[in-house]
Each structure stands twice: as C-alpha cells, then as structure tokens.
Amino acid sequence: MNCQRVQKALSDYSDGLLTPTKTEEIREHLVSCVPCRARCQSFQNMLSGLHTLPPIAPSTDFDLRLQRRLHEISAERSPRKHSNWLTPLYRVLIPSMVGLVLLISAAAYLSYHPQQLTLPSVANSVRLDPEENPHRVMEQPGQTQSQPLLADFLSSQDVQPSESTNYVLYTVSYDNNGALVGF
Amino acid sequence: MIPDLDDELMQRCQAGDIQAFDELVTRHRVSLLSFASRVVGDRETAEDLVQETFIRMFRAIPRYKVGKAKFTTWMYRILSNLCKNELRNRGRRSQIVTKSPPENGQNDYQQIISRIPAAASSHPDCQLERKELHAMIEQAISELPPKYRIPLALRDIQDLSYEEIAKIVKIPMGTVKSRINRARQTLQERLKPYLEAET
C-alpha cells in the first residue's frame, strides 16, 4: 500500500471500518513509513481534539424561556381539546337536527297542501289526453276534481271502466279566473 | 422493539405527563446545544434553534410513534434541518449585506492564527494549549461547507454511528463516509501546524 492510499484511508482506519486485511496493510505501512506515521498521529490528535470539545451548557434563562413557550402552546391547545371532546357529539347532533327540520318542513307542507298530493289510485283512474279530450272537469272555481267523481266523469264521457285498463286521474285546481294553480 | 428511556418518556408525555417532557429537555439540551453551536458557530442562535427543536418535539407528541424511528435520530433530524435552514438564510443575508473581503484580506480563521504567538506554531517544543486547539478546531469547523459540517459534528462531536447519521441527514451511508472523510482531511490540512506541534 502506498502513502497516498494510506492517507485516504486514515478516516476509515480510525473508525475501524476497514477489513482486517486492509487494516493490517496500513499498520505495516505505518511501521515502515515515517511521514505517514506522523500524518496518522496528527490525524489522531485532530480526532482527539474533536472528541474532547467541551460540552456547551445552556444559558441561565434557557429553561425559563422554554417553559414560557411551552405554556403558551399548552394554552393554545386547551380550547382545541375542548372542541375535540365535543366533535363526536356534533357529528351526531348536526345531521339529526337537519333531519328533524326537514321532517317538520315536510309535515307542515303536507298539512297546508293536502289536495296536491292526493293522487288517485291507478286502478280506478282514467287517462285523458288534453288534446283528444279537451274537456275540463270543474265543479266550481277553486275546487278540486277528486276520485269520488271518477265514476260520474267516466259515464259523462261514455267510457266504460275496464279492469284491464290502467287509468290515471290528474287532479287539478283552478283559481277564480280559471287559471291552473295546482296539479 | 423494546422502547428506550426516551421512548418511555415520550409515552408518558402522550399520557399527559408534562414532567416527562422536562426530563427529555434535561437529558438532551446540552448535547443539542453543543452540536448546534458548532454547526452555526454562534451560541445565541444555537440556543434559539435548540429551543425551536424542543417546541417542535412538544407539538409532535400526539403524532410520535414509539419504535418507528430512534428518538435521537428524530430529534437530531429536526435540529439539523433547522441548522441547515439557518446557514442557508445566513448565506443569503450575507450575500445581500456585503461582498467586500475582510480587512487585510484574511478570513476569520487566518485572523485567529495570526493572533496566536508565532512561537506557538513554529517552535516544535511549544505545545499549543488544549483550549486554544479547541478554539482553532471550532473555527475550522465553522468554515467547512454545511454539507460536511453537519455529518462531521454528528460523528465526531455527538459520537453517532454512520448509520444514524445517514438517517438524520437522509443521504446514503457511502456519502456520509465520504463527507466525513473529506471534512476530516480538510480540518487536518488547516490545523496541520498545530496538530504536529501537539505530537
């Protein structure tokens, strides 16, 4: 092993990272080569200097400053902890409230507009195309055509109800001027 | 994997034991400060960086996973990154502030050498005091490029293994070895007269 290779390997040699064979080669070289031996000694002195650098103690207010900052962070975290505790409750409560409001709204709507949702049963209704049957059934303005009048209406139209036919009765509402206001 | 003392303390922190975090601070503050001071070359800044490291650790307590990585690896990674950012920002600041060469064309290291009595470096019998050698070494370290400085400090000042350094700095182990080797050779070259005087 030549001097250049020994110098390059000094770092690994000092850390014991070389194979036993290479380590032995370097040892042999150092025994016979004075400049490399001096260089190796100088290298060891430097490492020794690095390893013995004195530890640096923190200043007297180091702990106090750190404690203050940690307390600030803890204080920031406290409200978050509170909200974290409530989060599962909110997860159940908010959808429940939304559902309840929707139910109440639907119930209120039904109670105010019952006739618009009273669709007749399909089996006893008649399908009337407005173009082919331009008749409008209207008892009184503002009133609604409903299922009990179906039989009368069919007979007035000379239609014999058949069990094999599906009838659809459209329930409509008109205002006092005869304009369509509900369906 | 058996949790070490640091992991046990972190588990206690996760259970709400604030005292455990104080113990962690007491255990590591000196070694962290010694490392940061040598890397950034300025004790006041180093203290700020170490404080920031502890703050980040404190914030990360709920997310910390025992056994995922070694505690000291995680801790030094936080501090190394802070040191790296500090040096990068300092480099930018100094580029903006001044580009003029120092007085009489010498850098800090050369100025320190010039203040040491000539006999100390030239007379073979005159041994440089250990304290002065340490000052020289610290100055020489602070003039290394950061990419050499951090692995060197982790290895030769903090006495960490190559494997752990590779994980902290996030570079391959071969690169860690070559950087430490280069850093040591550079230091040896700069300190040559004084190291030989020691022998």
mmCIF file of C-alpha atoms in Angstrom:
data_model
loop_
_atom_site.group_PDB
_atom_site.id
_atom_site.type_symbol
_atom_site.label_atom_id
_atom_site.label_comp_id
_atom_site.label_asym_id
_atom_site.label_seq_id
_atom_site.Cartn_x
_atom_site.Cartn_y
_atom_site.Cartn_z
ATOM 1 C CA MET A 1 0.000 0.000 0.000
ATOM 2 C CA ASN A 2 1.390 3.408 -0.961
ATOM 3 C CA CYS A 3 1.356 6.656 1.043
ATOM 4 C CA GLN A 4 -1.494 8.251 -0.913
ATOM 5 C CA ARG A 5 -3.832 5.310 -0.326
ATOM 6 C CA VAL A 6 -2.923 5.252 3.349
ATOM 7 C CA GLN A 7 -3.742 8.944 3.710
ATOM 8 C CA LYS A 8 -7.092 8.472 2.033
ATOM 9 C CA ALA A 9 -7.916 5.518 4.263
ATOM 10 C CA LEU A 10 -6.970 7.193 7.556
ATOM 11 C CA SER A 11 -10.559 8.213 8.336
ATOM 12 C CA ASP A 12 -11.981 4.716 7.852
ATOM 13 C CA TYR A 13 -8.925 3.232 9.577
ATOM 14 C CA SER A 14 -9.534 5.392 12.656
ATOM 15 C CA ASP A 15 -13.190 4.381 12.771
ATOM 16 C CA GLY A 16 -12.375 0.688 12.382
ATOM 17 C CA LEU A 17 -14.366 0.439 9.157
ATOM 18 C CA LEU A 18 -11.715 -1.379 7.102
ATOM 19 C CA THR A 19 -11.422 -5.106 6.571
ATOM 20 C CA PRO A 20 -8.859 -6.900 8.764
ATOM 21 C CA THR A 21 -6.603 -7.342 5.720
ATOM 22 C CA LYS A 22 -6.575 -3.634 4.841
ATOM 23 C CA THR A 23 -6.138 -2.671 8.464
ATOM 24 C CA GLU A 24 -3.059 -4.896 8.680
ATOM 25 C CA GLU A 25 -1.652 -3.454 5.442
ATOM 26 C CA ILE A 26 -1.940 0.067 6.819
ATOM 27 C CA ARG A 27 -0.334 -0.933 10.112
ATOM 28 C CA GLU A 28 2.595 -2.430 8.279
ATOM 29 C CA HIS A 29 2.957 0.685 6.152
ATOM 30 C CA LEU A 30 2.865 2.968 9.181
ATOM 31 C CA VAL A 31 5.634 0.995 10.839
ATOM 32 C CA SER A 32 7.920 1.472 7.881
ATOM 33 C CA CYS A 33 6.895 4.999 6.663
ATOM 34 C CA VAL A 34 7.828 7.894 8.958
ATOM 35 C CA PRO A 35 5.894 10.682 7.106
ATOM 36 C CA CYS A 36 2.709 8.601 7.072
ATOM 37 C CA ARG A 37 3.171 7.741 10.719
ATOM 38 C CA ALA A 38 3.452 11.450 11.543
ATOM 39 C CA ARG A 39 0.423 12.217 9.443
ATOM 40 C CA CYS A 40 -1.550 9.463 11.156
ATOM 41 C CA GLN A 41 -0.527 10.823 14.551
ATOM 42 C CA SER A 42 -1.601 14.307 13.509
ATOM 43 C CA PHE A 43 -4.931 12.861 12.350
ATOM 44 C CA GLN A 44 -5.430 11.129 15.686
ATOM 45 C CA ASN A 45 -4.635 14.386 17.513
ATOM 46 C CA MET A 46 -7.278 16.166 15.500
ATOM 47 C CA LEU A 47 -9.883 13.489 16.266
ATOM 48 C CA SER A 48 -8.919 13.619 19.908
ATOM 49 C CA GLY A 49 -9.387 17.399 19.838
ATOM 50 C CA LEU A 50 -12.825 16.979 18.267
ATOM 51 C CA HIS A 51 -13.890 14.318 20.756
ATOM 52 C CA THR A 52 -12.788 16.409 23.722
ATOM 53 C CA LEU A 53 -14.505 19.627 22.710
ATOM 54 C CA PRO A 54 -16.189 20.786 25.910
ATOM 55 C CA PRO A 55 -19.969 20.498 26.134
ATOM 56 C CA ILE A 56 -21.833 23.777 25.976
ATOM 57 C CA ALA A 57 -24.208 24.469 28.832
ATOM 58 C CA PRO A 58 -27.344 26.468 28.124
ATOM 59 C CA SER A 59 -27.664 29.998 29.451
ATOM 60 C CA THR A 60 -29.372 30.555 32.784
ATOM 61 C CA ASP A 61 -32.654 31.701 31.252
ATOM 62 C CA PHE A 62 -32.821 28.859 28.727
ATOM 63 C CA ASP A 63 -35.230 26.725 30.770
ATOM 64 C CA LEU A 64 -37.367 29.694 31.748
ATOM 65 C CA ARG A 65 -37.764 30.824 28.131
ATOM 66 C CA LEU A 66 -38.593 27.307 27.021
ATOM 67 C CA GLN A 67 -41.123 26.790 29.808
ATOM 68 C CA ARG A 68 -42.830 30.032 28.872
ATOM 69 C CA ARG A 69 -43.173 28.967 25.260
ATOM 70 C CA LEU A 70 -44.392 25.506 26.210
ATOM 71 C CA HIS A 71 -47.058 27.026 28.446
ATOM 72 C CA GLU A 72 -48.197 29.226 25.567
ATOM 73 C CA ILE A 73 -48.553 26.164 23.363
ATOM 74 C CA SER A 74 -50.422 24.292 26.080
ATOM 75 C CA ALA A 75 -52.789 27.244 26.433
ATOM 76 C CA GLU A 76 -53.346 27.243 22.658
ATOM 77 C CA ARG A 77 -54.121 23.550 22.791
ATOM 78 C CA SER A 78 -56.690 23.713 25.613
ATOM 79 C CA PRO A 79 -59.628 25.092 23.586
ATOM 80 C CA ARG A 80 -58.806 22.638 20.830
ATOM 81 C CA LYS A 81 -59.042 19.810 23.339
ATOM 82 C CA HIS A 82 -62.467 21.097 24.370
ATOM 83 C CA SER A 83 -63.689 21.136 20.781
ATOM 84 C CA ASN A 84 -62.185 17.702 20.192
ATOM 85 C CA TRP A 85 -64.228 16.408 23.074
ATOM 86 C CA LEU A 86 -67.393 17.859 21.507
ATOM 87 C CA THR A 87 -66.651 16.744 17.993
ATOM 88 C CA PRO A 88 -68.252 13.266 18.246
ATOM 89 C CA LEU A 89 -71.380 14.845 19.699
ATOM 90 C CA TYR A 90 -71.558 17.354 16.866
ATOM 91 C CA ARG A 91 -71.151 14.576 14.355
ATOM 92 C CA VAL A 92 -74.420 13.008 15.565
ATOM 93 C CA LEU A 93 -76.244 16.140 16.611
ATOM 94 C CA ILE A 94 -75.946 18.235 13.445
ATOM 95 C CA PRO A 95 -77.284 15.617 10.959
ATOM 96 C CA SER A 96 -80.074 14.769 13.435
ATOM 97 C CA MET A 97 -81.110 18.413 13.670
ATOM 98 C CA VAL A 98 -81.055 18.792 9.890
ATOM 99 C CA GLY A 99 -83.185 15.668 9.508
ATOM 100 C CA LEU A 100 -85.664 16.891 12.119
ATOM 101 C CA VAL A 101 -86.029 20.278 10.426
ATOM 102 C CA LEU A 102 -86.662 18.554 7.088
ATOM 103 C CA LEU A 103 -89.315 16.310 8.650
ATOM 104 C CA ILE A 104 -91.087 19.253 10.269
ATOM 105 C CA SER A 105 -90.997 21.171 6.986
ATOM 106 C CA ALA A 106 -92.465 18.220 5.094
ATOM 107 C CA ALA A 107 -95.218 17.781 7.684
ATOM 108 C CA ALA A 108 -96.084 21.480 7.538
ATOM 109 C CA TYR A 109 -96.157 21.388 3.752
ATOM 110 C CA LEU A 110 -98.474 18.384 3.739
ATOM 111 C CA SER A 111 -100.848 19.956 6.200
ATOM 112 C CA TYR A 112 -101.162 23.110 4.086
ATOM 113 C CA HIS A 113 -101.339 21.423 0.640
ATOM 114 C CA PRO A 114 -103.099 18.074 1.155
ATOM 115 C CA GLN A 115 -105.015 18.053 -2.141
ATOM 116 C CA GLN A 116 -101.956 18.372 -4.304
ATOM 117 C CA LEU A 117 -100.562 15.120 -3.030
ATOM 118 C CA THR A 118 -103.761 13.071 -3.025
ATOM 119 C CA LEU A 119 -103.028 11.206 -6.196
ATOM 120 C CA PRO A 120 -105.749 8.715 -7.106
ATOM 121 C CA SER A 121 -105.210 5.003 -7.227
ATOM 122 C CA VAL A 122 -104.030 3.876 -10.616
ATOM 123 C CA ALA A 123 -106.553 1.019 -10.981
ATOM 124 C CA ASN A 124 -109.586 3.322 -10.837
ATOM 125 C CA SER A 125 -108.378 6.268 -12.865
ATOM 126 C CA VAL A 126 -108.789 7.221 -16.481
ATOM 127 C CA ARG A 127 -106.114 8.639 -18.769
ATOM 128 C CA LEU A 128 -107.340 11.637 -20.732
ATOM 129 C CA ASP A 129 -105.159 13.241 -23.301
ATOM 130 C CA PRO A 130 -105.960 17.010 -23.204
ATOM 131 C CA GLU A 131 -105.659 17.250 -26.984
ATOM 132 C CA GLU A 132 -108.011 14.361 -27.691
ATOM 133 C CA ASN A 133 -110.333 15.207 -24.785
ATOM 134 C CA PRO A 134 -110.281 18.928 -24.350
ATOM 135 C CA HIS A 135 -112.881 18.657 -21.599
ATOM 136 C CA ARG A 136 -112.081 20.199 -18.325
ATOM 137 C CA VAL A 137 -113.840 18.881 -15.289
ATOM 138 C CA MET A 138 -114.585 21.641 -12.941
ATOM 139 C CA GLU A 139 -117.319 21.724 -10.353
ATOM 140 C CA GLN A 140 -116.685 25.195 -9.032
ATOM 141 C CA PRO A 141 -113.770 27.575 -9.494
ATOM 142 C CA GLY A 142 -111.243 26.967 -6.793
ATOM 143 C CA GLN A 143 -112.383 23.383 -6.198
ATOM 144 C CA THR A 144 -110.584 20.190 -6.983
ATOM 145 C CA GLN A 145 -111.516 17.212 -9.079
ATOM 146 C CA SER A 146 -111.074 14.123 -6.937
ATOM 147 C CA GLN A 147 -111.502 10.363 -7.014
ATOM 148 C CA PRO A 148 -115.208 10.053 -5.893
ATOM 149 C CA LEU A 149 -116.205 11.908 -9.070
ATOM 150 C CA LEU A 150 -114.375 9.479 -11.325
ATOM 151 C CA ALA A 151 -117.337 7.173 -11.988
ATOM 152 C CA ASP A 152 -119.580 10.137 -12.819
ATOM 153 C CA PHE A 153 -116.972 11.631 -15.018
ATOM 154 C CA LEU A 154 -116.458 8.358 -16.918
ATOM 155 C CA SER A 155 -120.140 7.909 -17.515
ATOM 156 C CA SER A 156 -120.409 11.525 -18.735
ATOM 157 C CA GLN A 157 -117.678 10.697 -21.245
ATOM 158 C CA ASP A 158 -119.362 7.407 -22.268
ATOM 159 C CA VAL A 159 -116.404 5.456 -21.077
ATOM 160 C CA GLN A 160 -116.937 2.023 -19.599
ATOM 161 C CA PRO A 161 -114.314 1.245 -16.961
ATOM 162 C CA SER A 162 -112.367 -1.881 -17.774
ATOM 163 C CA GLU A 163 -110.354 -3.908 -15.287
ATOM 164 C CA SER A 164 -107.650 -4.494 -17.870
ATOM 165 C CA THR A 165 -107.088 -0.791 -18.383
ATOM 166 C CA ASN A 166 -104.959 1.413 -16.202
ATOM 167 C CA TYR A 167 -106.470 4.813 -15.649
ATOM 168 C CA VAL A 168 -104.697 7.861 -14.384
ATOM 169 C CA LEU A 169 -106.700 10.693 -12.888
ATOM 170 C CA TYR A 170 -104.989 14.023 -12.854
ATOM 171 C CA THR A 171 -106.201 16.140 -10.020
ATOM 172 C CA VAL A 172 -106.089 19.795 -10.930
ATOM 173 C CA SER A 173 -107.002 23.062 -9.247
ATOM 174 C CA TYR A 174 -108.031 26.337 -10.796
ATOM 175 C CA ASP A 175 -108.348 29.794 -9.373
ATOM 176 C CA ASN A 176 -111.364 32.054 -9.709
ATOM 177 C CA ASN A 177 -110.239 33.195 -13.165
ATOM 178 C CA GLY A 178 -109.988 29.617 -14.409
ATOM 179 C CA ALA A 179 -106.187 29.584 -14.457
ATOM 180 C CA LEU A 180 -104.383 26.410 -13.417
ATOM 181 C CA VAL A 181 -102.948 26.817 -9.934
ATOM 182 C CA GLY A 182 -102.281 23.235 -8.833
ATOM 183 C CA PHE A 183 -101.683 19.810 -10.328
ATOM 184 C CA MET B 1 -38.607 -3.464 19.765
ATOM 185 C CA ILE B 2 -38.027 -2.559 23.419
ATOM 186 C CA PRO B 3 -38.639 1.159 23.969
ATOM 187 C CA ASP B 4 -35.614 3.005 25.377
ATOM 188 C CA LEU B 5 -35.818 5.623 28.097
ATOM 189 C CA ASP B 6 -36.546 8.424 25.611
ATOM 190 C CA ASP B 7 -39.432 6.457 24.151
ATOM 191 C CA GLU B 8 -40.771 5.744 27.599
ATOM 192 C CA LEU B 9 -40.661 9.455 28.381
ATOM 193 C CA MET B 10 -42.475 10.227 25.144
ATOM 194 C CA GLN B 11 -45.145 7.684 26.039
ATOM 195 C CA ARG B 12 -45.565 9.402 29.389
ATOM 196 C CA CYS B 13 -45.853 12.746 27.571
ATOM 197 C CA GLN B 14 -48.565 11.259 25.375
ATOM 198 C CA ALA B 15 -50.384 10.210 28.532
ATOM 199 C CA GLY B 16 -50.330 13.856 29.654
ATOM 200 C CA ASP B 17 -47.318 13.788 31.973
ATOM 201 C CA ILE B 18 -45.701 17.192 31.390
ATOM 202 C CA GLN B 19 -42.902 16.334 33.838
ATOM 203 C CA ALA B 20 -41.698 13.699 31.373
ATOM 204 C CA PHE B 21 -41.033 16.361 28.754
ATOM 205 C CA ASP B 22 -38.955 18.323 31.253
ATOM 206 C CA GLU B 23 -36.878 15.193 31.740
ATOM 207 C CA LEU B 24 -36.353 14.902 27.994
ATOM 208 C CA VAL B 25 -35.217 18.517 27.852
ATOM 209 C CA THR B 26 -32.806 17.991 30.739
ATOM 210 C CA ARG B 27 -31.396 14.847 29.141
ATOM 211 C CA HIS B 28 -30.695 16.352 25.725
ATOM 212 C CA ARG B 29 -30.343 20.129 25.961
ATOM 213 C CA VAL B 30 -26.543 20.134 26.464
ATOM 214 C CA SER B 31 -25.776 17.729 23.640
ATOM 215 C CA LEU B 32 -28.158 19.526 21.277
ATOM 216 C CA LEU B 33 -26.690 22.890 22.164
ATOM 217 C CA SER B 34 -23.124 21.608 21.774
ATOM 218 C CA PHE B 35 -23.993 20.291 18.319
ATOM 219 C CA ALA B 36 -25.877 23.391 17.169
ATOM 220 C CA SER B 37 -23.214 25.772 18.475
ATOM 221 C CA ARG B 38 -20.513 24.016 16.489
ATOM 222 C CA VAL B 39 -22.630 23.897 13.360
ATOM 223 C CA VAL B 40 -23.874 27.501 13.314
ATOM 224 C CA GLY B 41 -20.828 28.880 15.160
ATOM 225 C CA ASP B 42 -22.913 31.179 17.313
ATOM 226 C CA ARG B 43 -24.201 30.244 20.754
ATOM 227 C CA GLU B 44 -27.135 32.635 20.862
ATOM 228 C CA THR B 45 -28.531 31.424 17.551
ATOM 229 C CA ALA B 46 -27.818 27.843 18.604
ATOM 230 C CA GLU B 47 -29.923 28.319 21.748
ATOM 231 C CA ASP B 48 -32.809 29.637 19.662
ATOM 232 C CA LEU B 49 -32.555 26.639 17.342
ATOM 233 C CA VAL B 50 -32.471 24.183 20.240
ATOM 234 C CA GLN B 51 -35.492 25.881 21.783
ATOM 235 C CA GLU B 52 -37.303 25.604 18.472
ATOM 236 C CA THR B 53 -36.360 21.922 18.312
ATOM 237 C CA PHE B 54 -37.932 21.275 21.704
ATOM 238 C CA ILE B 55 -41.021 23.250 20.709
ATOM 239 C CA ARG B 56 -41.438 21.150 17.568
ATOM 240 C CA MET B 57 -40.950 17.978 19.559
ATOM 241 C CA PHE B 58 -43.551 19.131 22.057
ATOM 242 C CA ARG B 59 -46.049 19.875 19.313
ATOM 243 C CA ALA B 60 -45.384 16.473 17.740
ATOM 244 C CA ILE B 61 -46.023 14.482 20.938
ATOM 245 C CA PRO B 62 -49.520 13.313 19.883
ATOM 246 C CA ARG B 63 -48.181 12.149 16.489
ATOM 247 C CA TYR B 64 -44.992 10.497 17.761
ATOM 248 C CA LYS B 65 -44.923 6.743 17.118
ATOM 249 C CA VAL B 66 -42.788 4.774 19.515
ATOM 250 C CA GLY B 67 -40.475 2.361 17.738
ATOM 251 C CA LYS B 68 -40.943 3.856 14.270
ATOM 252 C CA ALA B 69 -37.558 5.589 14.389
ATOM 253 C CA LYS B 70 -34.949 6.065 17.071
ATOM 254 C CA PHE B 71 -35.817 9.049 19.243
ATOM 255 C CA THR B 72 -32.379 10.680 18.908
ATOM 256 C CA THR B 73 -32.480 10.267 15.114
ATOM 257 C CA TRP B 74 -35.777 12.135 15.018
ATOM 258 C CA MET B 75 -34.523 14.796 17.429
ATOM 259 C CA TYR B 76 -31.253 15.440 15.574
ATOM 260 C CA ARG B 77 -33.070 15.479 12.244
ATOM 261 C CA ILE B 78 -35.244 18.343 13.457
ATOM 262 C CA LEU B 79 -32.234 20.287 14.725
ATOM 263 C CA SER B 80 -30.080 19.522 11.658
ATOM 264 C CA ASN B 81 -32.791 20.831 9.368
ATOM 265 C CA LEU B 82 -33.132 23.981 11.452
ATOM 266 C CA CYS B 83 -29.345 24.481 11.367
ATOM 267 C CA LYS B 84 -29.287 23.916 7.615
ATOM 268 C CA ASN B 85 -32.036 26.493 7.093
ATOM 269 C CA GLU B 86 -30.247 28.954 9.360
ATOM 270 C CA LEU B 87 -26.989 28.588 7.425
ATOM 271 C CA ARG B 88 -28.807 28.897 4.109
ATOM 272 C CA ASN B 89 -30.612 32.050 5.229
ATOM 273 C CA ARG B 90 -27.404 33.442 6.662
ATOM 274 C CA GLY B 91 -25.688 32.842 3.338
ATOM 275 C CA ARG B 92 -28.429 34.761 1.548
ATOM 276 C CA ARG B 93 -28.296 37.591 4.078
ATOM 277 C CA SER B 94 -24.525 37.916 3.852
ATOM 278 C CA GLN B 95 -24.713 37.954 0.068
ATOM 279 C CA ILE B 96 -27.138 40.830 0.274
ATOM 280 C CA VAL B 97 -25.355 42.765 3.020
ATOM 281 C CA THR B 98 -21.761 42.658 1.845
ATOM 282 C CA LYS B 99 -19.486 41.056 -0.604
ATOM 283 C CA SER B 100 -16.411 43.020 0.340
ATOM 284 C CA PRO B 101 -13.388 40.980 1.510
ATOM 285 C CA PRO B 102 -12.396 41.166 5.167
ATOM 286 C CA GLU B 103 -9.792 43.660 6.287
ATOM 287 C CA ASN B 104 -6.255 42.841 5.185
ATOM 288 C CA GLY B 105 -7.691 40.039 3.036
ATOM 289 C CA GLN B 106 -7.741 37.436 5.806
ATOM 290 C CA ASN B 107 -10.682 35.279 6.760
ATOM 291 C CA ASP B 108 -11.665 34.651 10.409
ATOM 292 C CA TYR B 109 -9.603 31.509 10.609
ATOM 293 C CA GLN B 110 -6.471 33.247 9.336
ATOM 294 C CA GLN B 111 -7.063 36.138 11.722
ATOM 295 C CA ILE B 112 -7.191 33.765 14.694
ATOM 296 C CA ILE B 113 -3.998 32.099 13.561
ATOM 297 C CA SER B 114 -2.322 35.480 13.240
ATOM 298 C CA ARG B 115 -3.232 36.329 16.856
ATOM 299 C CA ILE B 116 -1.502 33.227 18.186
ATOM 300 C CA PRO B 117 2.133 33.884 19.055
ATOM 301 C CA ALA B 118 4.433 32.871 16.248
ATOM 302 C CA ALA B 119 6.414 30.653 18.575
ATOM 303 C CA ALA B 120 3.367 28.512 19.166
ATOM 304 C CA SER B 121 3.257 27.430 15.576
ATOM 305 C CA SER B 122 6.913 27.470 14.708
ATOM 306 C CA HIS B 123 8.643 26.181 17.797
ATOM 307 C CA PRO B 124 8.406 22.390 17.943
ATOM 308 C CA ASP B 125 8.746 22.318 21.719
ATOM 309 C CA CYS B 126 5.947 24.727 22.308
ATOM 310 C CA GLN B 127 2.720 22.795 22.719
ATOM 311 C CA LEU B 128 -0.461 24.574 21.904
ATOM 312 C CA GLU B 129 -2.770 24.654 24.873
ATOM 313 C CA ARG B 130 -5.733 22.327 24.574
ATOM 314 C CA LYS B 131 -8.091 25.239 24.942
ATOM 315 C CA GLU B 132 -6.501 27.060 22.062
ATOM 316 C CA LEU B 133 -6.620 23.918 19.958
ATOM 317 C CA HIS B 134 -10.320 23.629 20.679
ATOM 318 C CA ALA B 135 -10.842 27.230 19.621
ATOM 319 C CA MET B 136 -8.933 26.521 16.418
ATOM 320 C CA ILE B 137 -10.953 23.393 15.740
ATOM 321 C CA GLU B 138 -14.245 25.195 16.304
ATOM 322 C CA GLN B 139 -13.215 27.971 13.980
ATOM 323 C CA ALA B 140 -12.096 25.499 11.325
ATOM 324 C CA ILE B 141 -15.385 23.589 11.620
ATOM 325 C CA SER B 142 -17.387 26.776 11.146
ATOM 326 C CA GLU B 143 -15.590 27.346 7.847
ATOM 327 C CA LEU B 144 -16.450 23.949 6.417
ATOM 328 C CA PRO B 145 -19.324 23.822 3.921
ATOM 329 C CA PRO B 146 -22.566 22.885 5.749
ATOM 330 C CA LYS B 147 -22.851 19.591 3.895
ATOM 331 C CA TYR B 148 -19.555 18.498 5.518
ATOM 332 C CA ARG B 149 -20.035 20.309 8.803
ATOM 333 C CA ILE B 150 -23.224 18.599 9.918
ATOM 334 C CA PRO B 151 -22.093 14.971 9.350
ATOM 335 C CA LEU B 152 -18.726 15.732 10.964
ATOM 336 C CA ALA B 153 -20.329 17.253 14.050
ATOM 337 C CA LEU B 154 -22.762 14.351 14.352
ATOM 338 C CA ARG B 155 -19.929 11.839 14.102
ATOM 339 C CA ASP B 156 -17.009 13.394 15.962
ATOM 340 C CA ILE B 157 -18.770 15.628 18.471
ATOM 341 C CA GLN B 158 -22.025 13.782 19.112
ATOM 342 C CA ASP B 159 -20.428 10.363 18.567
ATOM 343 C CA LEU B 160 -23.316 8.996 16.492
ATOM 344 C CA SER B 161 -22.958 5.986 14.204
ATOM 345 C CA TYR B 162 -22.649 6.321 10.441
ATOM 346 C CA GLU B 163 -25.976 4.540 10.059
ATOM 347 C CA GLU B 164 -27.758 7.004 12.322
ATOM 348 C CA ILE B 165 -26.137 9.982 10.592
ATOM 349 C CA ALA B 166 -27.330 8.659 7.228
ATOM 350 C CA LYS B 167 -30.888 8.555 8.598
ATOM 351 C CA ILE B 168 -30.649 12.023 10.138
ATOM 352 C CA VAL B 169 -29.188 13.739 7.081
ATOM 353 C CA LYS B 170 -31.130 11.481 4.700
ATOM 354 C CA ILE B 171 -28.221 10.609 2.460
ATOM 355 C CA PRO B 172 -26.695 7.189 1.641
ATOM 356 C CA MET B 173 -24.173 5.796 4.106
ATOM 357 C CA GLY B 174 -21.395 5.840 1.480
ATOM 358 C CA THR B 175 -21.972 9.573 1.017
ATOM 359 C CA VAL B 176 -21.856 10.089 4.779
ATOM 360 C CA LYS B 177 -18.494 8.313 4.948
ATOM 361 C CA SER B 178 -17.006 10.278 2.085
ATOM 362 C CA ARG B 179 -18.226 13.608 3.501
ATOM 363 C CA ILE B 180 -16.835 12.874 6.944
ATOM 364 C CA ASN B 181 -13.577 11.740 5.385
ATOM 365 C CA ARG B 182 -13.367 14.944 3.335
ATOM 366 C CA ALA B 183 -14.250 17.098 6.348
ATOM 367 C CA ARG B 184 -11.577 15.463 8.498
ATOM 368 C CA GLN B 185 -8.934 15.822 5.820
ATOM 369 C CA THR B 186 -9.824 19.496 5.351
ATOM 370 C CA LEU B 187 -9.612 20.095 9.091
ATOM 371 C CA GLN B 188 -6.328 18.282 9.324
ATOM 372 C CA GLU B 189 -4.909 20.351 6.483
ATOM 373 C CA ARG B 190 -5.989 23.629 8.096
ATOM 374 C CA LEU B 191 -4.784 22.680 11.560
ATOM 375 C CA LYS B 192 -1.622 20.989 10.368
ATOM 376 C CA PRO B 193 0.970 23.215 12.118
ATOM 377 C CA TYR B 194 -0.810 22.961 15.460
ATOM 378 C CA LEU B 195 -1.574 19.283 15.277
ATOM 379 C CA GLU B 196 2.038 18.497 14.533
ATOM 380 C CA ALA B 197 3.120 20.744 17.396
ATOM 381 C CA GLU B 198 0.955 18.577 19.666
ATOM 382 C CA THR B 199 2.825 15.389 18.827
#
